[in-house]
Structure formats: structure tokens, C-alpha cells
CSV table of C-alpha atoms in Angstrom, one decimal:
chain,number,residue,atom,x,y,z
A,1,MET,CA,-3.2,7.9,-32.1
A,2,THR,CA,-2.1,10.0,-35.2
A,3,PRO,CA,0.9,9.5,-37.0
A,4,THR,CA,3.4,12.3,-37.3
A,5,LEU,CA,5.1,13.4,-40.5
A,6,GLU,CA,8.5,15.1,-39.5
A,7,PRO,CA,9.8,18.0,-42.0
A,8,ASN,CA,13.2,16.8,-43.8
A,9,GLY,CA,15.2,19.6,-44.9
A,10,GLY,CA,12.6,21.5,-46.4
A,11,ASP,CA,11.7,19.2,-49.2
A,12,GLY,CA,8.0,18.5,-49.6
A,13,TYR,CA,8.2,15.4,-51.3
A,14,HIS,CA,10.0,13.3,-49.0
A,15,LYS,CA,9.5,13.0,-45.0
A,16,ASP,CA,10.3,10.9,-41.9
A,17,PHE,CA,7.1,8.9,-40.7
A,18,THR,CA,6.7,8.2,-36.9
A,19,LEU,CA,4.4,6.0,-35.4
A,20,SER,CA,4.7,5.9,-31.5
A,21,ILE,CA,3.5,2.0,-31.0
A,22,THR,CA,4.5,2.1,-27.5
A,23,LYS,CA,3.1,5.4,-26.2
A,24,ALA,CA,-0.6,3.9,-27.6
A,25,LEU,CA,-0.4,1.0,-25.8
A,26,GLY,CA,0.4,3.0,-22.7
A,27,ASP,CA,-2.3,5.5,-23.3
A,28,GLN,CA,-5.3,2.8,-24.1
A,29,LEU,CA,-3.8,0.8,-20.8
A,30,ALA,CA,-4.3,4.0,-18.8
A,31,ILE,CA,-7.7,4.8,-20.4
A,32,ALA,CA,-8.9,1.2,-19.7
A,33,LEU,CA,-7.6,1.5,-16.0
A,34,ASP,CA,-9.4,4.5,-15.8
A,35,GLY,CA,-12.6,3.0,-16.5
A,36,LEU,CA,-12.8,0.6,-13.9
A,37,ASP,CA,-14.2,1.3,-10.3
A,38,ARG,CA,-11.7,0.9,-7.6
A,39,ALA,CA,-12.0,-1.7,-4.9
A,40,PRO,CA,-10.8,-1.6,-1.2
A,41,LEU,CA,-7.4,-3.2,-0.9
A,42,ASN,CA,-8.4,-5.8,1.5
A,43,GLU,CA,-8.3,-9.7,1.4
A,44,ALA,CA,-12.0,-9.9,0.3
A,45,SER,CA,-11.4,-7.8,-3.0
A,46,ILE,CA,-8.2,-9.7,-4.0
A,47,ALA,CA,-9.7,-13.1,-3.5
A,48,GLY,CA,-12.4,-12.3,-6.0
A,49,LEU,CA,-9.3,-11.8,-8.9
A,50,LYS,CA,-8.0,-14.4,-11.1
A,51,GLU,CA,-4.6,-15.9,-10.6
A,52,LYS,CA,-3.2,-14.4,-13.6
A,53,PRO,CA,-0.5,-11.5,-14.7
A,54,GLY,CA,-1.5,-8.1,-15.2
A,55,VAL,CA,-0.9,-4.3,-14.2
A,56,TYR,CA,-2.6,-2.0,-11.2
A,57,GLN,CA,-2.7,1.2,-9.9
A,58,LEU,CA,-3.2,2.0,-6.2
A,59,TYR,CA,-5.0,4.9,-4.8
A,60,LEU,CA,-4.7,6.7,-1.5
A,61,ASN,CA,-7.7,8.6,-0.3
A,62,GLY,CA,-8.9,8.5,-3.9
A,63,GLN,CA,-5.9,10.0,-5.3
A,64,PHE,CA,-3.6,7.7,-7.7
A,65,VAL,CA,-0.3,7.0,-6.2
A,66,TYR,CA,1.2,3.9,-8.0
A,67,VAL,CA,1.7,2.0,-11.0
A,68,GLY,CA,2.8,-1.8,-11.0
A,69,LYS,CA,2.9,-5.0,-12.6
A,70,ALA,CA,2.5,-8.7,-11.7
A,71,ASP,CA,4.2,-11.3,-14.0
A,72,LYS,CA,2.5,-14.0,-12.6
A,73,SER,CA,0.0,-13.3,-10.0
A,74,LEU,CA,-2.1,-10.1,-9.6
A,75,PRO,CA,-3.6,-11.5,-6.3
A,76,ALA,CA,-0.2,-12.5,-4.8
A,77,ARG,CA,1.6,-9.2,-5.7
A,78,LEU,CA,-1.3,-7.1,-4.2
A,79,ARG,CA,-1.4,-9.4,-1.2
A,80,ASN,CA,2.4,-8.2,-1.0
A,81,HIS,CA,1.3,-4.9,-0.8
A,82,LEU,CA,-1.5,-5.1,1.6
A,83,ARG,CA,0.8,-6.8,4.2
A,84,LYS,CA,3.3,-4.1,3.9
A,85,ILE,CA,0.9,-1.1,4.3
A,86,SER,CA,-0.6,-3.0,7.4
A,87,GLY,CA,2.7,-2.5,9.1
A,88,ARG,CA,3.4,1.2,8.6
A,89,ARG,CA,2.6,4.3,11.0
A,90,ARG,CA,0.5,7.4,9.8
A,91,ILE,CA,-1.3,5.3,6.9
A,92,SER,CA,-4.4,2.9,7.2
A,93,LEU,CA,-5.6,-0.1,4.8
A,94,ASP,CA,-8.8,1.7,4.8
A,95,GLU,CA,-7.6,4.6,2.9
A,96,MET,CA,-6.3,2.4,0.1
A,97,ALA,CA,-7.8,1.0,-3.0
A,98,PHE,CA,-6.9,-0.5,-6.3
A,99,SER,CA,-7.9,-1.5,-9.7
A,100,CYS,CA,-6.3,-3.6,-12.1
A,101,LEU,CA,-6.0,-5.2,-15.8
A,102,TYR,CA,-5.3,-9.0,-16.8
A,103,VAL,CA,-2.7,-8.9,-19.5
A,104,ALA,CA,-1.5,-11.8,-21.9
A,105,GLU,CA,2.0,-13.3,-20.5
A,106,ASP,CA,3.4,-12.2,-24.0
A,107,PHE,CA,2.2,-8.9,-23.3
A,108,SER,CA,4.4,-8.6,-20.3
A,109,ALA,CA,7.2,-8.7,-22.3
A,110,LEU,CA,6.6,-5.3,-23.5
A,111,ALA,CA,6.8,-3.9,-19.8
A,112,PRO,CA,3.3,-2.4,-19.3
A,113,GLU,CA,3.6,-1.2,-16.1
A,114,GLN,CA,6.5,1.0,-17.9
A,115,LEU,CA,4.3,2.4,-20.6
A,116,LEU,CA,1.7,3.5,-17.9
A,117,ILE,CA,4.7,5.2,-16.0
A,118,SER,CA,5.3,7.0,-19.0
A,119,HIS,CA,1.6,8.0,-19.7
A,120,HIS,CA,1.3,9.4,-16.2
A,121,LYS,CA,4.8,11.4,-16.0
A,122,GLU,CA,3.4,13.2,-19.0
A,123,LEU,CA,0.3,14.3,-16.9
A,124,GLY,CA,2.5,15.0,-13.7
A,125,ASN,CA,4.0,13.0,-11.1
A,126,ILE,CA,3.2,9.3,-9.5
A,127,PRO,CA,4.0,9.8,-5.8
A,128,TRP,CA,4.9,6.1,-5.1
A,129,ASN,CA,6.7,5.2,-8.0
A,130,ASN,CA,10.3,5.6,-7.4
A,131,ASN,CA,9.9,6.8,-4.0
A,132,GLY,CA,11.2,3.4,-2.3
A,133,PHE,CA,7.5,2.2,-2.0
A,134,GLY,CA,8.4,-1.0,-4.1
A,135,ASN,CA,11.9,-1.7,-2.5
A,136,LYS,CA,12.8,-5.0,-1.0
A,137,ASP,CA,15.4,-5.3,1.4
A,138,PRO,CA,18.1,-2.9,0.3
A,139,GLY,CA,20.8,-5.1,1.9
A,140,ARG,CA,23.2,-4.2,4.6
A,141,GLN,CA,25.5,-1.7,2.9
A,142,ARG,CA,22.3,0.5,2.7
A,143,ASP,CA,21.6,0.5,6.5
A,144,THR,CA,23.3,3.9,6.8
A,145,THR,CA,21.9,5.5,4.2
A,146,VAL,CA,19.9,9.0,5.1
A,147,LEU,CA,16.6,8.7,3.2
A,148,LYS,CA,15.1,11.6,1.7
A,149,SER,CA,11.9,13.4,3.3
A,150,ASN,CA,9.9,12.0,0.2
A,151,HIS,CA,10.9,8.4,0.6
A,152,PHE,CA,8.4,5.9,1.5
A,153,ASP,CA,9.7,4.6,4.7
A,154,THR,CA,10.1,8.6,5.8
A,155,GLN,CA,6.6,9.1,5.3
A,156,PHE,CA,5.4,6.1,6.6
A,157,PRO,CA,7.6,4.1,8.9
A,158,ILE,CA,7.1,0.8,10.4
A,159,ASP,CA,4.7,0.4,13.2
A,160,LEU,CA,6.6,-1.3,16.3
A,161,ASP,CA,2.9,-1.6,17.9
A,162,ARG,CA,1.8,-4.2,15.4
A,163,PRO,CA,1.3,-7.6,16.6
A,164,VAL,CA,3.7,-10.4,15.7
A,165,ASP,CA,1.6,-13.1,13.9
A,166,GLY,CA,2.3,-16.9,14.5
A,167,LEU,CA,3.6,-16.7,18.1
A,168,SER,CA,3.2,-19.6,20.6
A,169,ILE,CA,3.2,-19.3,24.8
A,170,GLY,CA,6.1,-21.3,26.3
A,171,GLU,CA,9.6,-21.9,26.1
A,172,SER,CA,11.7,-21.4,22.8
A,173,THR,CA,15.0,-21.5,21.6
A,174,LEU,CA,16.4,-18.1,20.6
A,175,GLU,CA,16.5,-19.2,17.4
A,176,GLU,CA,13.3,-20.4,16.7
A,177,PHE,CA,11.6,-17.4,18.0
A,178,LEU,CA,13.7,-15.2,15.8
A,179,GLU,CA,12.5,-17.3,12.8
A,180,THR,CA,9.0,-16.6,14.0
A,181,VAL,CA,9.4,-13.1,14.8
A,182,LYS,CA,11.0,-12.4,11.2
A,183,ALA,CA,8.0,-14.4,9.5
A,184,GLY,CA,5.1,-13.1,11.2
A,185,LEU,CA,5.9,-9.4,10.6
A,186,PRO,CA,4.7,-7.3,7.6
A,187,TYR,CA,8.4,-5.5,7.4
A,188,ASN,CA,11.7,-7.2,7.0
A,189,PHE,CA,13.7,-8.0,9.9
A,190,ARG,CA,17.4,-8.9,9.2
A,191,TYR,CA,19.4,-10.2,11.7
A,192,GLN,CA,23.1,-11.7,11.6
A,193,LYS,CA,23.7,-15.5,12.0
A,194,SER,CA,25.3,-17.2,15.2
A,195,PRO,CA,25.3,-20.5,16.7
A,196,LEU,CA,24.4,-19.0,20.2
A,197,TYR,CA,20.8,-18.6,19.2
A,198,LYS,CA,20.6,-22.4,19.3
A,199,SER,CA,21.8,-22.6,23.0
A,200,ARG,CA,19.9,-19.5,24.3
A,201,THR,CA,16.3,-19.8,25.2
A,202,VAL,CA,13.4,-17.0,25.9
A,203,HIS,CA,10.1,-17.2,27.3
A,204,VAL,CA,7.0,-16.3,25.2
A,205,PRO,CA,4.5,-14.9,27.8
A,206,SER,CA,1.9,-14.2,25.0
A,207,GLU,CA,0.6,-14.8,21.7
A,208,SER,CA,-0.1,-11.1,21.0
A,209,LEU,CA,3.0,-9.7,21.5
A,210,THR,CA,3.8,-6.7,19.6
A,211,ALA,CA,7.2,-5.9,17.5
A,212,ASP,CA,8.3,-3.5,20.2
A,213,GLN,CA,7.8,-6.4,22.9
A,214,ALA,CA,9.3,-9.0,20.7
A,215,PHE,CA,12.6,-7.0,20.3
A,216,ARG,CA,13.0,-6.3,23.8
A,217,LEU,CA,12.4,-9.9,24.8
A,218,ILE,CA,15.0,-10.7,22.2
A,219,SER,CA,17.4,-7.9,23.2
A,220,THR,CA,17.7,-10.0,26.9
A,221,ALA,CA,19.0,-13.3,25.2
A,222,ILE,CA,21.8,-11.3,23.4
A,223,PRO,CA,25.1,-10.4,24.4
A,224,GLU,CA,25.5,-6.8,25.5
A,225,SER,CA,27.6,-6.1,22.2
A,226,TRP,CA,24.6,-6.9,20.1
A,227,GLN,CA,21.7,-4.6,19.5
A,228,ILE,CA,18.7,-4.4,17.3
A,229,THR,CA,17.9,-1.2,15.2
A,230,ALA,CA,14.4,-0.3,14.3
A,231,LEU,CA,15.3,1.9,10.8
A,232,MET,CA,12.4,3.6,9.3
A,233,GLY,CA,11.7,0.7,6.9
A,234,TYR,CA,12.9,-2.4,8.5
A,235,GLY,CA,14.4,-4.0,11.7
A,236,ILE,CA,18.0,-5.4,11.9
A,237,MET,CA,20.0,-7.0,14.7
A,238,TYR,CA,23.9,-7.1,14.6
A,239,ASP,CA,26.9,-7.5,16.9
A,240,ASP,CA,27.6,-3.7,16.6
A,241,ALA,CA,26.5,-2.0,20.0
A,242,PRO,CA,26.4,0.7,20.7
A,243,ALA,CA,26.6,1.7,17.0
A,244,THR,CA,24.1,4.3,15.4
A,245,TYR,CA,22.5,4.7,12.5
A,246,LYS,CA,21.0,8.0,10.6
A,247,SER,CA,17.6,6.4,9.8
A,248,ALA,CA,17.6,4.8,13.2
A,249,TRP,CA,14.4,6.1,15.6
A,250,ARG,CA,15.0,3.2,18.2
A,251,TYR,CA,17.5,0.8,19.5
A,252,TYR,CA,16.9,-2.1,21.3
A,253,ARG,CA,19.7,-3.1,24.2
A,254,ALA,CA,19.7,-5.6,27.0
A,255,GLY,CA,15.8,-5.5,27.3
A,256,SER,CA,15.3,-1.6,26.9
A,257,HIS,CA,15.2,0.5,24.5
A,258,VAL,CA,16.5,3.9,23.3
A,259,ASP,CA,14.8,6.1,21.1
A,260,ALA,CA,16.4,8.4,18.4
A,261,ILE,CA,15.7,11.3,15.9
A,262,PRO,CA,16.2,10.0,12.6
A,263,GLU,CA,17.8,12.3,9.9
A,264,ALA,CA,16.3,13.1,6.7
A,265,ASP,CA,17.6,14.5,3.2
A,266,PRO,CA,15.7,17.3,1.4
A,267,VAL,CA,12.8,16.1,-0.6
A,268,GLY,CA,14.4,14.8,-4.1
A,269,GLU,CA,14.5,12.1,-6.5
A,270,VAL,CA,14.9,8.5,-4.9
A,271,GLU,CA,17.1,5.6,-6.1
A,272,ALA,CA,15.2,3.7,-8.7
A,273,GLU,CA,13.2,1.0,-7.1
A,274,ASP,CA,13.5,-3.0,-7.9
A,275,ALA,CA,10.1,-4.0,-7.3
A,276,LEU,CA,9.6,-4.0,-11.1
A,277,GLN,CA,12.4,-6.3,-11.5
A,278,SER,CA,10.6,-9.1,-9.6
A,279,SER,CA,7.1,-8.6,-9.2
A,280,ASP,CA,5.8,-11.8,-7.5
A,281,GLU,CA,8.0,-12.5,-4.7
């Protein structure tokens, strides 16, 4: 890094001295990451990491797509991404790889991922930063949002053929089944609370139900005024049937489903993601 001397009114004997420490750090981080090998984004690779904070880069089919950080644990953060991608259509974990650097905790205060983002934006776009990839549940107020065509959820919608983890065959209260389905899916399933869940039961016929099958089963146990909606990035269940959502592609009502064609806005800048604010959740 070379410091610069800024001209000051044409006088030769005094100038402004500028030294960009943050840019130098970002450049050095990028060089260090580029010098690393890339590991497949799988449990075997992640298990070999240390439980330390750091920064990382993700690659899709060899192409750099995302910069992220972990304030506490790189393995935990990368497992979050592994799980998320495992529940998406049009993408496979076999296509994903990563590299990472451990950084000292006091260095995290300098936001090293932002330094890397700035570095890479000077060279071109980073496809998955600020396209919604790192976003968590946006909340009820965003359920009616029309996503942009370049949003991560539009490009890689949730996979309803994904098996639900943790199921057991037999009778279950609706409350227990909802909790199991929510915990057993690699994407968010948010639902309205109700006391009726404790008094209603479902029979779970298999330990390997898909999300589609589980949602059908749940829809038989809820009142007709309720519905489950598969949005592009997550599922919801509310007492609002037959309301429609612009980003929905399937509705579950009374044991059956109705497919829909989700809307999408033109390619553009997606809302700022919240993943970098709380990286280890």
C-alpha cells in the first residue's frame, strides 16, 4: 500500500497525507483467502475447523459468490449455510465450496467482512451479498413482499420434497407435530399460535415424510379458515384462508394443495441483509 499526497491549493510545500489502513487490511485479507485451497461445503470439511471466529468465502461451481463472518464459531456459521442450501431447489451442496481465515476477536471489531466486501466490489459484484442469502426470517410484515428476480429465494426456492428430520411414527398432538416439523426443516416454518394445537391429533405414518406430505397432514387438522403457504424462501401458517401472497407458489388447505405462480420484480438491489449483524445464530 502506497500513501498518497493530495495537492493543496497548488502550493508545493504543504499537502494532505492520506493512508487508508482499512483498505490495506481488506486487500490483505482478500489475498490471504485467495491463496487458500477450497474445501467442499460438507460436514467432513467443517468438522476439521477450529471453534474460532473468522471470515469466509463461498463458491458456487468454482465462482466466488459470498463473503461472510462468524463472531464466535466458523463451524457453526458454515453449518447454517450447509443446512440452508440443503433445503433449496436448483442448487446442490456438491456445487458449493468454501475457504476461511481465523481472526482474533479484537479484529472482529473492524468488521473484516465489510473490508472484504469493499475490496471485491471494487473488482466487480458479489452475487450473494445483499441478495437475501444471509437473511433470517423477515417477519410477518414481509410475507406479502414481491421479491426481485435476483433474490436468493427467487433463484433457489425452498424444496418441499425435502424430508423432515426427527419424525416418529404414531399419534402426536398437533402442537408436538408442528414443533417437530419446524425443527426438522432446513428453512423457516412460521405459524400462528393457537390453543387448539393441544387438543387436536395427527397420525404420523412414516419417519420419512417430506415437507409437502407433512404440510398436507397438518392442513387436515386445522380449521378450514387456516392455510399453509409455501413462499419462495420459507413456509407460513395463519388463519387467513383463502388469502393469497404474491411470492407464494403453493397453498395447503384441507388436506390438498393448490399451486400458484409467484410474482417477481425486475433484477435490482435487494434490501440490506441482516446476517452480518448476528452471524452465529
